Tab-separated table of C-alpha atoms in Angstrom:
chain	number	residue	atom	x	y	z
A	1	MET	CA	0.232	-57.307	51.811
A	2	LYS	CA	4.021	-56.710	51.090
A	3	ILE	CA	6.128	-53.063	51.730
A	4	ILE	CA	8.252	-52.927	48.856
A	5	THR	CA	10.526	-49.851	47.581
A	6	LEU	CA	9.156	-48.518	44.007
A	7	ASN	CA	11.903	-46.449	41.751
A	8	GLU	CA	10.525	-42.852	40.288
A	9	LEU	CA	9.385	-44.928	37.163
A	10	ASP	CA	7.170	-46.961	39.154
A	11	PHE	CA	5.853	-45.056	42.186
A	12	ASP	CA	5.279	-41.964	38.961
A	13	LYS	CA	2.828	-44.435	36.948
A	14	PHE	CA	1.128	-45.207	40.184
A	15	ALA	CA	0.004	-41.558	41.441
A	16	SER	CA	-0.518	-40.303	38.977
A	17	ASN	CA	-3.164	-41.935	38.080
A	18	HIS	CA	-4.784	-42.862	41.353
A	19	LYS	CA	-7.887	-41.500	42.740
A	20	TYR	CA	-6.320	-39.316	44.986
A	21	ARG	CA	-3.524	-38.206	43.381
A	22	ASN	CA	-1.421	-35.019	44.228
A	23	TYR	CA	1.968	-33.215	42.983
A	24	TYR	CA	2.941	-33.420	46.344
A	25	GLN	CA	2.683	-37.004	46.132
A	26	SER	CA	5.547	-37.244	42.572
A	27	SER	CA	8.891	-37.695	42.296
A	28	ALA	CA	9.364	-34.093	41.287
A	29	TYR	CA	8.241	-33.518	44.077
A	30	GLY	CA	10.644	-35.749	46.563
A	31	ASN	CA	13.577	-34.703	43.836
A	32	ILE	CA	13.115	-30.814	45.337
A	33	ILE	CA	12.185	-31.248	49.069
A	34	LYS	CA	15.587	-33.484	49.334
A	35	ASN	CA	17.902	-31.216	49.574
A	36	TYR	CA	16.101	-28.875	52.309
A	37	GLY	CA	16.667	-31.647	55.269
A	38	TYR	CA	14.787	-34.546	54.657
A	39	ASP	CA	15.683	-38.230	52.845
A	40	ILE	CA	13.381	-39.305	50.691
A	41	HIS	CA	11.538	-42.799	49.953
A	42	TYR	CA	9.576	-43.914	47.596
A	43	ILE	CA	7.027	-47.260	48.684
A	44	GLY	CA	4.626	-50.113	47.152
A	45	ILE	CA	1.865	-51.594	49.081
A	46	ILE	CA	1.498	-55.393	46.939
A	47	ASP	CA	-1.226	-57.953	47.571
A	48	ASP	CA	-1.005	-61.665	47.878
A	49	ASN	CA	-0.910	-61.102	43.448
A	50	GLU	CA	1.773	-59.065	43.821
A	51	LYS	CA	-1.117	-56.361	43.222
A	52	LEU	CA	0.141	-52.656	43.476
A	53	LEU	CA	-2.817	-51.327	46.384
A	54	GLY	CA	-1.284	-48.158	47.253
A	55	ALA	CA	1.860	-46.368	47.133
A	56	SER	CA	3.625	-43.113	48.675
A	57	LEU	CA	6.224	-40.844	49.039
A	58	LEU	CA	7.896	-40.808	51.865
A	59	LEU	CA	9.790	-37.938	54.022
A	60	TYR	CA	11.973	-38.527	56.331
A	61	LYS	CA	14.505	-37.234	59.251
A	62	GLU	CA	17.092	-37.779	61.902
A	63	VAL	CA	15.205	-36.240	64.388
A	64	PHE	CA	17.919	-37.108	67.632
A	65	MET	CA	19.882	-40.281	69.361
A	66	ASN	CA	19.591	-42.070	65.126
A	67	TYR	CA	16.325	-41.497	65.429
A	68	LYS	CA	13.488	-40.457	62.855
A	69	ILE	CA	10.446	-39.039	61.485
A	70	ALA	CA	8.497	-39.233	58.613
A	71	TYR	CA	5.762	-37.675	56.447
A	72	ALA	CA	3.103	-38.604	54.038
A	73	PRO	CA	2.897	-35.541	51.766
A	74	ARG	CA	-1.169	-35.590	51.446
A	75	GLY	CA	-1.165	-38.319	53.018
A	76	PHE	CA	-1.242	-42.388	51.203
A	77	LEU	CA	-2.067	-43.077	48.629
A	78	PHE	CA	-4.296	-46.000	49.581
A	79	ASP	CA	-7.565	-47.208	50.297
A	80	TYR	CA	-8.958	-45.279	53.443
A	81	THR	CA	-12.261	-46.855	53.194
A	82	ASN	CA	-11.031	-50.471	54.025
A	83	ILE	CA	-10.061	-50.782	57.221
A	84	ASN	CA	-8.808	-54.843	57.195
A	85	ASN	CA	-6.721	-53.372	54.043
A	86	LEU	CA	-5.612	-50.571	56.721
A	87	LYS	CA	-5.234	-52.190	58.636
A	88	GLU	CA	-1.808	-55.145	57.979
A	89	PHE	CA	-1.025	-52.257	55.838
A	90	THR	CA	-0.333	-50.615	59.185
A	91	THR	CA	0.967	-53.554	61.129
A	92	ARG	CA	3.568	-54.082	58.579
A	93	LEU	CA	5.355	-50.670	57.927
A	94	LYS	CA	4.842	-49.895	61.414
A	95	LYS	CA	6.925	-53.242	62.110
A	96	LEU	CA	9.677	-52.061	59.129
A	97	LEU	CA	9.840	-48.348	59.941
A	98	GLY	CA	10.592	-49.737	63.662
A	99	LYS	CA	12.966	-51.451	62.564
A	100	GLN	CA	14.836	-48.945	61.166
A	101	GLY	CA	14.878	-46.268	64.438
A	102	PHE	CA	11.445	-44.242	63.188
A	103	ILE	CA	9.862	-43.434	65.493
A	104	SER	CA	6.931	-41.397	64.240
A	105	ILE	CA	5.145	-41.403	60.967
A	106	THR	CA	2.989	-37.805	60.298
A	107	ILE	CA	0.000	-38.232	57.311
A	108	ASP	CA	-2.652	-35.382	55.651
A	109	PRO	CA	-4.278	-36.947	53.257
A	110	TYR	CA	-5.489	-35.426	50.160
A	111	LEU	CA	-9.491	-36.733	50.792
A	112	PRO	CA	-11.848	-34.252	51.039
A	113	VAL	CA	-14.406	-34.066	53.174
A	114	ASN	CA	-17.182	-31.623	52.762
A	115	ILE	CA	-17.752	-28.507	49.627
A	116	ARG	CA	-18.318	-25.594	50.926
A	117	ASN	CA	-19.857	-22.429	49.000
A	118	LYS	CA	-17.660	-18.836	49.572
A	119	ASP	CA	-20.502	-18.765	52.415
A	120	GLY	CA	-18.878	-21.317	53.815
A	121	LYS	CA	-22.029	-23.122	53.593
A	122	ILE	CA	-21.792	-27.170	52.848
A	123	ILE	CA	-23.392	-28.154	49.221
A	124	ASN	CA	-21.446	-31.362	48.571
A	125	ILE	CA	-20.391	-34.473	51.028
A	126	ASN	CA	-18.040	-37.665	50.959
A	127	ASN	CA	-19.550	-40.090	51.663
A	128	GLU	CA	-15.776	-41.462	51.731
A	129	ALA	CA	-14.559	-39.298	54.230
A	130	ASN	CA	-16.271	-40.245	57.471
A	131	ILE	CA	-15.535	-44.235	56.813
A	132	SER	CA	-11.805	-43.313	56.798
A	133	LEU	CA	-11.978	-40.935	59.637
A	134	GLU	CA	-13.404	-44.248	62.295
A	135	ASN	CA	-10.838	-46.367	60.134
A	136	LEU	CA	-7.680	-43.848	60.572
A	137	LYS	CA	-8.857	-43.156	64.039
A	138	ALA	CA	-9.792	-47.483	64.746
A	139	THR	CA	-5.702	-48.161	62.786
A	140	GLY	CA	-4.028	-46.567	66.247
A	141	TYR	CA	-3.695	-43.350	64.375
A	142	ASN	CA	-3.856	-39.987	66.361
A	143	TYR	CA	-5.762	-37.852	64.960
A	144	LEU	CA	-4.294	-33.795	64.927
A	145	GLY	CA	-8.573	-32.265	65.014
A	146	PRO	CA	-10.693	-30.500	62.600
A	147	ASN	CA	-8.247	-27.210	62.873
A	148	LEU	CA	-9.895	-24.572	60.841
A	149	PHE	CA	-6.732	-22.030	60.358
A	150	PHE	CA	-2.954	-22.741	59.582
A	151	GLU	CA	-1.329	-25.582	62.190
A	152	SER	CA	-1.444	-27.604	59.988
A	153	LYS	CA	1.854	-29.274	57.451
A	154	LYS	CA	-0.288	-28.014	55.061
A	155	PRO	CA	-3.714	-26.754	54.891
A	156	ARG	CA	-6.717	-28.122	55.818
A	157	PHE	CA	-9.500	-25.357	53.437
A	158	GLU	CA	-8.451	-24.296	49.890
A	159	ALA	CA	-10.349	-22.478	48.264
A	160	LEU	CA	-11.619	-23.066	43.972
A	161	ILE	CA	-11.929	-21.740	41.457
A	162	THR	CA	-14.038	-23.451	38.848
A	163	LEU	CA	-13.734	-22.899	35.866
A	164	ASN	CA	-16.565	-24.187	33.878
A	165	ASP	CA	-18.801	-21.707	32.601
A	166	ASP	CA	-18.989	-18.744	30.076
A	167	ILE	CA	-15.863	-16.096	31.136
A	168	LYS	CA	-18.082	-13.401	30.411
A	169	ASP	CA	-20.597	-15.519	33.643
A	170	ILE	CA	-18.222	-16.901	35.425
A	171	TYR	CA	-16.719	-12.479	35.165
A	172	GLN	CA	-19.986	-11.836	36.458
A	173	SER	CA	-20.379	-13.983	39.600
A	174	PHE	CA	-17.096	-12.019	41.244
A	175	GLU	CA	-18.394	-10.222	44.027
A	176	LYS	CA	-19.055	-6.247	42.992
A	177	ARG	CA	-15.662	-5.259	44.915
A	178	VAL	CA	-13.693	-7.442	42.874
A	179	ARG	CA	-15.424	-7.022	39.770
A	180	HIS	CA	-13.973	-3.064	40.964
A	181	LYS	CA	-11.104	-3.960	41.723
A	182	ILE	CA	-9.435	-5.457	38.581
A	183	LYS	CA	-11.061	-2.490	36.447
A	184	LYS	CA	-8.669	-0.322	38.854
A	185	ALA	CA	-5.425	-2.730	38.724
A	186	ILE	CA	-6.860	-2.008	34.800
A	187	ARG	CA	-7.273	2.264	34.553
A	188	SER	CA	-4.305	2.493	36.578
A	189	GLY	CA	-1.927	0.753	34.223
A	190	ILE	CA	-1.142	-2.431	35.195
A	191	GLU	CA	-0.355	-4.848	32.887
A	192	ILE	CA	0.084	-9.230	33.140
A	193	TYR	CA	2.935	-10.639	31.530
A	194	LYS	CA	4.504	-13.999	32.115
A	195	GLY	CA	7.626	-14.701	32.795
A	196	ASN	CA	10.633	-16.979	32.754
A	197	LYS	CA	13.234	-19.253	34.635
A	198	GLU	CA	15.728	-16.131	34.480
A	199	ASP	CA	13.379	-13.669	36.115
A	200	LEU	CA	13.076	-15.811	39.172
A	201	LYS	CA	15.256	-13.644	41.579
A	202	ILE	CA	12.339	-10.402	40.424
A	203	PHE	CA	9.508	-13.088	41.681
A	204	TYR	CA	11.611	-14.115	44.907
A	205	GLU	CA	12.762	-9.761	45.458
A	206	LEU	CA	8.184	-9.651	46.189
A	207	ILE	CA	7.568	-13.332	47.786
A	208	LYS	CA	10.414	-13.967	50.359
A	209	LYS	CA	8.729	-11.749	53.042
A	210	LYS	CA	6.149	-14.510	53.388
A	211	TYR	CA	7.918	-18.086	53.779
A	212	ASP	CA	11.555	-19.261	55.051
A	213	LYS	CA	12.456	-20.193	52.439
A	214	PRO	CA	15.659	-19.472	49.851
A	215	LEU	CA	15.310	-18.781	45.807
A	216	ASN	CA	17.181	-22.337	45.278
A	217	TYR	CA	13.879	-23.269	46.672
A	218	TYR	CA	11.518	-22.199	43.936
A	219	ILE	CA	14.932	-22.719	41.539
A	220	GLU	CA	14.887	-26.094	42.369
A	221	PHE	CA	10.877	-26.348	42.201
A	222	TYR	CA	10.488	-24.440	38.228
A	223	ASN	CA	13.137	-27.249	37.451
A	224	ASN	CA	12.181	-29.934	38.546
A	225	PHE	CA	8.567	-29.280	36.942
A	226	GLU	CA	9.479	-26.270	34.113
A	227	ASN	CA	7.556	-27.697	31.790
A	228	ASN	CA	4.281	-27.278	34.236
A	229	ILE	CA	5.277	-23.778	35.557
A	230	ASP	CA	3.700	-20.301	34.938
A	231	LEU	CA	5.159	-17.426	36.248
A	232	TYR	CA	2.906	-14.610	36.282
A	233	PHE	CA	3.867	-10.573	36.494
A	234	ALA	CA	2.524	-6.992	36.961
A	235	LYS	CA	4.525	-4.932	35.950
A	236	LEU	CA	2.647	-1.324	36.454
A	237	ASN	CA	2.818	1.376	33.134
A	238	THR	CA	3.752	4.200	35.187
A	239	GLU	CA	2.993	6.846	32.295
A	240	THR	CA	-0.893	5.186	31.761
A	241	PHE	CA	-0.422	5.386	35.710
A	242	VAL	CA	-0.050	9.162	35.355
A	243	ILE	CA	-2.932	9.751	32.817
A	244	THR	CA	-5.283	7.716	35.304
A	245	SER	CA	-4.245	9.923	38.167
A	246	ARG	CA	-4.123	13.633	36.036
A	247	LEU	CA	-7.528	12.058	35.001
A	248	GLN	CA	-9.168	11.402	38.646
A	249	TYR	CA	-8.183	14.980	40.477
A	250	GLU	CA	-8.983	16.923	37.536
A	251	LYS	CA	-12.705	15.498	37.679
A	252	GLU	CA	-13.085	15.229	41.334
A	253	LEU	CA	-11.212	18.676	41.436
A	254	GLU	CA	-14.838	19.825	39.142
A	255	ILE	CA	-16.638	18.323	40.461
A	256	ASN	CA	-15.244	20.001	43.546
A	257	ASN	CA	-16.064	23.806	42.322
A	258	ASP	CA	-19.089	22.701	40.614
A	259	LEU	CA	-19.660	21.725	44.542
A	260	ALA	CA	-19.158	25.160	45.579
A	261	ASN	CA	-21.050	26.826	42.699
A	262	LYS	CA	-23.953	25.862	44.605
A	263	ILE	CA	-23.513	25.723	47.874
A	264	GLN	CA	-22.727	30.558	47.067
A	265	SER	CA	-26.264	30.546	44.486
A	266	THR	CA	-28.905	27.841	47.554
A	267	THR	CA	-31.041	29.575	49.768
A	268	ASN	CA	-31.778	26.135	51.494
A	269	ILE	CA	-30.373	26.194	54.181
A	270	ASN	CA	-31.361	22.263	54.598
A	271	MET	CA	-29.476	21.984	50.606
A	272	LYS	CA	-26.361	24.321	51.876
A	273	LYS	CA	-25.854	21.888	55.206
A	274	ARG	CA	-25.934	18.593	52.195
A	275	LEU	CA	-24.287	20.777	49.780
A	276	ILE	CA	-21.501	21.191	52.916
A	277	ASN	CA	-20.757	17.760	53.715
A	278	GLU	CA	-20.208	17.183	50.244
A	279	LYS	CA	-18.088	19.629	49.501
A	280	MET	CA	-15.824	18.073	52.457
A	281	GLU	CA	-15.568	14.608	51.026
A	282	SER	CA	-14.608	16.127	48.125
A	283	ASP	CA	-12.496	18.431	49.061
A	284	LYS	CA	-10.454	14.867	51.063
A	285	LEU	CA	-10.769	13.077	47.483
A	286	VAL	CA	-9.279	16.566	45.482
A	287	ASN	CA	-5.714	15.904	48.234
A	288	ILE	CA	-5.892	12.454	47.827
A	289	TYR	CA	-6.136	12.385	44.068
A	290	LYS	CA	-3.763	15.198	44.056
A	291	LYS	CA	-1.134	13.577	46.853
A	292	ASN	CA	-1.260	10.273	44.075
A	293	LEU	CA	-0.388	12.637	40.695
A	294	VAL	CA	2.406	13.723	42.620
A	295	TRP	CA	3.431	10.394	43.809
A	296	ALA	CA	2.815	9.062	39.385
A	297	THR	CA	4.492	11.758	37.840
A	298	ASN	CA	7.598	11.063	40.701
A	299	LEU	CA	7.232	7.370	39.810
A	300	LEU	CA	6.914	8.152	35.865
A	301	LYS	CA	10.479	10.217	36.555
A	302	GLU	CA	11.872	7.663	38.359
A	303	ASN	CA	11.339	4.613	36.558
A	304	PRO	CA	10.279	5.397	32.689
A	305	GLU	CA	10.248	2.001	31.493
A	306	GLY	CA	7.584	0.436	34.071
A	307	LEU	CA	7.344	-0.985	37.536
A	308	ILE	CA	7.338	-4.420	38.456
A	309	VAL	CA	4.629	-4.903	40.794
A	310	GLY	CA	3.263	-8.189	41.236
A	311	THR	CA	4.029	-11.855	41.517
A	312	SER	CA	2.755	-15.041	40.938
A	313	LEU	CA	4.211	-19.257	40.315
A	314	ASN	CA	1.481	-21.552	39.730
A	315	LEU	CA	2.081	-24.869	39.053
A	316	CYS	CA	-0.167	-26.978	35.747
A	317	TYR	CA	-1.385	-30.610	37.653
A	318	ASP	CA	-3.720	-32.835	36.105
A	319	ASN	CA	-5.250	-29.887	34.604
A	320	VAL	CA	-5.430	-28.058	37.308
A	321	CYS	CA	-3.406	-24.922	38.422
A	322	TYR	CA	-2.471	-24.310	41.689
A	323	LEU	CA	-1.110	-21.781	42.164
A	324	ILE	CA	1.979	-22.029	44.294
A	325	ILE	CA	2.291	-18.204	46.293
A	326	GLU	CA	1.712	-15.178	45.145
A	327	GLY	CA	2.722	-11.684	46.493
A	328	PHE	CA	3.099	-7.961	45.855
A	329	ASP	CA	4.658	-4.394	46.367
A	330	GLN	CA	2.621	-3.144	49.137
A	331	ASN	CA	3.989	0.223	48.260
A	332	PHE	CA	1.676	-0.357	45.834
A	333	LYS	CA	-1.011	-2.509	47.393
A	334	THR	CA	-4.188	0.299	46.517
A	335	LEU	CA	-3.223	-0.893	42.803
A	336	ASN	CA	-5.020	-4.466	43.268
A	337	SER	CA	-2.256	-6.517	40.766
A	338	ASN	CA	-2.513	-9.766	42.772
A	339	TYR	CA	-6.597	-9.590	41.790
A	340	LEU	CA	-5.763	-8.541	37.898
A	341	ILE	CA	-2.922	-11.039	38.349
A	342	LYS	CA	-6.389	-13.804	39.219
A	343	TRP	CA	-8.229	-12.601	35.924
A	344	LYS	CA	-5.440	-12.757	34.213
A	345	MET	CA	-4.820	-16.768	35.135
A	346	ILE	CA	-9.101	-17.476	34.908
A	347	ASN	CA	-8.427	-16.625	31.217
A	348	ASP	CA	-5.344	-18.424	30.532
A	349	TYR	CA	-6.394	-21.387	31.609
A	350	LYS	CA	-10.337	-21.053	30.611
A	351	ASN	CA	-8.737	-20.650	27.518
A	352	LYS	CA	-6.855	-23.681	27.790
A	353	ASN	CA	-9.988	-25.694	29.206
A	354	PHE	CA	-8.748	-26.559	32.647
A	355	LYS	CA	-10.767	-27.155	34.846
A	356	TYR	CA	-10.504	-24.884	37.799
A	357	ILE	CA	-8.074	-22.700	39.636
A	358	ASN	CA	-6.273	-23.485	43.042
A	359	LEU	CA	-6.390	-20.515	44.438
A	360	ASN	CA	-4.587	-22.733	47.849
A	361	ALA	CA	-5.470	-22.062	51.443
A	362	VAL	CA	-7.621	-20.037	53.098
A	363	SER	CA	-9.484	-20.655	56.839
A	364	GLY	CA	-12.179	-22.740	58.122
A	365	GLU	CA	-13.439	-19.084	59.896
A	366	PHE	CA	-16.530	-18.519	57.626
A	367	THR	CA	-18.181	-16.277	60.431
A	368	LYS	CA	-16.373	-14.391	62.987
A	369	ILE	CA	-13.788	-11.805	62.248
A	370	THR	CA	-9.798	-13.609	62.627
A	371	LYS	CA	-6.585	-11.945	61.003
A	372	TYR	CA	-7.259	-14.165	57.981
A	373	SER	CA	-10.717	-13.061	56.948
A	374	GLY	CA	-8.433	-10.865	54.608
A	375	LEU	CA	-7.478	-12.876	52.798
A	376	ASN	CA	-10.466	-15.318	52.980
A	377	GLU	CA	-12.286	-12.232	51.633
A	378	MET	CA	-9.795	-11.473	48.504
A	379	LYS	CA	-9.893	-15.370	47.816
A	380	LEU	CA	-13.330	-16.379	48.134
A	381	GLY	CA	-14.731	-12.520	46.587
A	382	PHE	CA	-14.019	-14.651	43.385
A	383	ASN	CA	-16.684	-16.592	43.983
A	384	ALA	CA	-14.607	-19.153	44.907
A	385	LEU	CA	-15.503	-23.131	46.282
A	386	ILE	CA	-14.099	-24.318	49.605
A	387	THR	CA	-12.600	-27.118	49.586
A	388	GLU	CA	-11.985	-29.115	53.176
A	389	TYR	CA	-9.807	-31.456	53.289
A	390	ILE	CA	-9.968	-34.975	55.937
A	391	GLY	CA	-6.391	-33.037	57.932
A	392	GLU	CA	-3.553	-34.031	59.495
A	393	PHE	CA	-2.905	-37.915	61.914
A	394	GLU	CA	0.210	-39.207	63.751
A	395	PHE	CA	0.957	-42.626	64.335
A	396	ILE	CA	3.253	-42.929	66.799
A	397	ILE	CA	5.882	-46.316	65.669
A	398	SER	CA	7.847	-46.394	69.572
A	399	PRO	CA	6.276	-44.695	72.149
A	400	LEU	CA	9.315	-44.271	74.984
A	401	PRO	CA	11.850	-41.688	72.082
A	402	TYR	CA	8.409	-40.854	71.066
A	403	ASN	CA	7.229	-38.623	73.778
A	404	LEU	CA	11.881	-38.301	74.977
A	405	TYR	CA	11.245	-35.975	71.898
A	406	LYS	CA	7.702	-34.434	72.329
A	407	ASN	CA	9.424	-32.649	75.555
A	408	LEU	CA	12.919	-32.384	74.392
A	409	ASN	CA	11.038	-29.651	71.668
A	410	LYS	CA	8.701	-29.086	73.902
A	411	ASP	CA	11.642	-27.110	75.670
A	412	LYS	CA	13.283	-25.963	73.269
A	413	LYS	CA	10.012	-23.851	72.526
């Protein structure tokens, strides 16, 4: 076995056909990330017959005293179930990187452990995962644990909407509240359309608070994956919003007046109490809808052409849509633009015969209330399946400088 350097073309050719291929292990991603504090290198693992057994994009950076750390995003493209090959490769990699001043390498293989339903119950197990886990541990990789939240570089749990069924059946599989939010968004005047590279500044204004990445990162992302990027926007039709708000207010006002008349006319004490309670609830709704109508009217005056309130950046890779990042204007949270964007995505990618939509990260806690419960509720309400990945590992190449580096990092926290 031997470790060699690969050019971008040879790396991409191998990577795009690997069992656990993913967009992180691509030259396009490497070209993006090298502008943000990392150097990149493509390695290949060949056997004695010079057959390519594996490959990986390595990201690396200097951390202190000329020492470097490396990261293989979503792991080496390699068969972890073959322990002999894994041990030989790791020994050779340790020797090679050790000579070059590396102190550690981190991996988080794109290797599913389980498939769970929306309630978190396991419905499918990948038998290779447990073998791979034990082999990695036996080879000296430190397992950073089956974490439930977002302690790792990449999420360990992701929500997937499968697109196998008829579109009507897919819609009916959503939780009732999700269908309600989609309908409400449509009634409120939310309209979904696709943008292009020139719209990235608008997109960035809606997502910039979520991550500390600059606008240029998303420009680079778009440039490197350009033919495979979909940029969605949710626009509020302010005229429709006024019409809907007025109808909603007038309908509730009619209900309110009807209740008032019934209270006056009834002599049954129990019935009167019930009607009074209903009237009090209706009073609250009348006030809410009246405020909404004033809000909608002002929005129409200020934004007669409409207002962009939500967005989503998607990557189409290997017949799958990956939701990279989404965002919306918190002032319009109740209009549920993010739900309607997803429904539009489902229709579009279903028509393109995509396999599924990856909605990105969810937490692995499905029974207790956490600060991520709202995130899970939103994504899993689309009847999404959950892919649980094996997790993150760290291989220490030079223990002494590694420990010094960790201690220095600890002191900075």
